Coordinates of C-alpha atoms in Angstrom, one line a residue:
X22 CA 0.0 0.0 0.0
X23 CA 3.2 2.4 1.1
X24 CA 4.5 2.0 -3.1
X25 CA 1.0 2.6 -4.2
X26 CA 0.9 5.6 -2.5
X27 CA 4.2 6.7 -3.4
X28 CA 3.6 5.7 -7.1
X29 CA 0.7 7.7 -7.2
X30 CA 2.3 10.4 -5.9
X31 CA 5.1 10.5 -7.3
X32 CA 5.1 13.9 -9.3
X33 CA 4.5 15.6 -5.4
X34 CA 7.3 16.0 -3.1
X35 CA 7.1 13.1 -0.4
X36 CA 9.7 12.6 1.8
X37 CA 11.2 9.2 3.5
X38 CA 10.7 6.2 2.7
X39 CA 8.6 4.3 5.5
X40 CA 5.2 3.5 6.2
X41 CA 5.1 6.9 7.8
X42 CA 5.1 9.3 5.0
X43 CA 5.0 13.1 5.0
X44 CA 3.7 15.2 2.1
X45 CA 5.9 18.3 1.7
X46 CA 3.2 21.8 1.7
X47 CA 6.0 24.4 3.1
X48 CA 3.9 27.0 4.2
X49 CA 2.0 26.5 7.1
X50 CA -0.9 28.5 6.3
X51 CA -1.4 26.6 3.3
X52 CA -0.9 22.9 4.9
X53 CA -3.7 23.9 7.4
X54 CA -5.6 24.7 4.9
X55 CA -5.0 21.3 2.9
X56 CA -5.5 19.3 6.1
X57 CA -9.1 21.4 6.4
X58 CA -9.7 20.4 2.6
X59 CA -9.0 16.4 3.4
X60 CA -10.8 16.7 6.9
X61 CA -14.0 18.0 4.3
X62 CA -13.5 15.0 2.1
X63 CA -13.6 12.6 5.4
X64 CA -10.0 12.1 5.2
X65 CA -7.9 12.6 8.3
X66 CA -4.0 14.3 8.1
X67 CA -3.1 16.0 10.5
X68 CA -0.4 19.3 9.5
X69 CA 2.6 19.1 10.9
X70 CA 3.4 22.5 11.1
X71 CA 6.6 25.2 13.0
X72 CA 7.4 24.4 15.9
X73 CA 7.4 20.8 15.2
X74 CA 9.6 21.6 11.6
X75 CA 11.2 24.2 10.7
X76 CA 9.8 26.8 9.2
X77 CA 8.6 26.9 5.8
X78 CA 8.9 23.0 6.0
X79 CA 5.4 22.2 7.0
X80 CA 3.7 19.1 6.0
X81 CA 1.0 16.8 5.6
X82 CA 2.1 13.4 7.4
X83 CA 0.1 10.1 6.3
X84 CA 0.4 7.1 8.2
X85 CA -0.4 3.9 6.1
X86 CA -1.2 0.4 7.8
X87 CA -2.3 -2.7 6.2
X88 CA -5.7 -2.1 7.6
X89 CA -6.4 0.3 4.4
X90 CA -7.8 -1.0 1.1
X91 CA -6.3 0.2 -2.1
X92 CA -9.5 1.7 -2.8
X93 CA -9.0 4.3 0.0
X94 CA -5.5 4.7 -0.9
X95 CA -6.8 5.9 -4.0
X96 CA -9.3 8.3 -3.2
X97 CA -6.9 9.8 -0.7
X98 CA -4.5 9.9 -3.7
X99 CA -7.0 11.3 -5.8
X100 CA -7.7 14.0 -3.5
X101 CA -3.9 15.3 -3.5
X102 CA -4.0 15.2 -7.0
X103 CA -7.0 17.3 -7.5
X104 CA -5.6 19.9 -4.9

């Protein structure tokens, strides 16, 4: 499900390479307001945001188990994509 995601994805920045994987915004302003879009579309990501980064290095961080189908990996991926 983790090289799904990241094959999806691939054009976007994502950083790592675990099952934890954070999805580079930058400014933090605009990763709240991503988290707020995929809250709206019942997905939950929380924004990482300074003082937990630096600043300008805010993120969305995504933590994949096996307990998600590919089908919600998709729609998840299909969100970013549209954003």
């Amino acid at each position: 499900l983790t090289n799904r995601f990241r094959d999806r994805l691939k054009a976007k920045k994502l950083l790592g390479n675990t099952h934890i994987i954070p999805y580079f915004v930058g400014d933090s302003k605009e990763c709240s307001a991503l988290s707020e879009r995929l809250r709206n579309d019942h997905i939950w990501a929380m924004a990482i945001r300074y003082p937990t980064v630096s600043v300008n290095q805010a993120r969305i961080r995504f933590s994949l188990t096996a307990a998600f189908t590919t089908t919600q990996i998709d729609e998840v991926c299909d969100c970013l994509l549209a954003y």
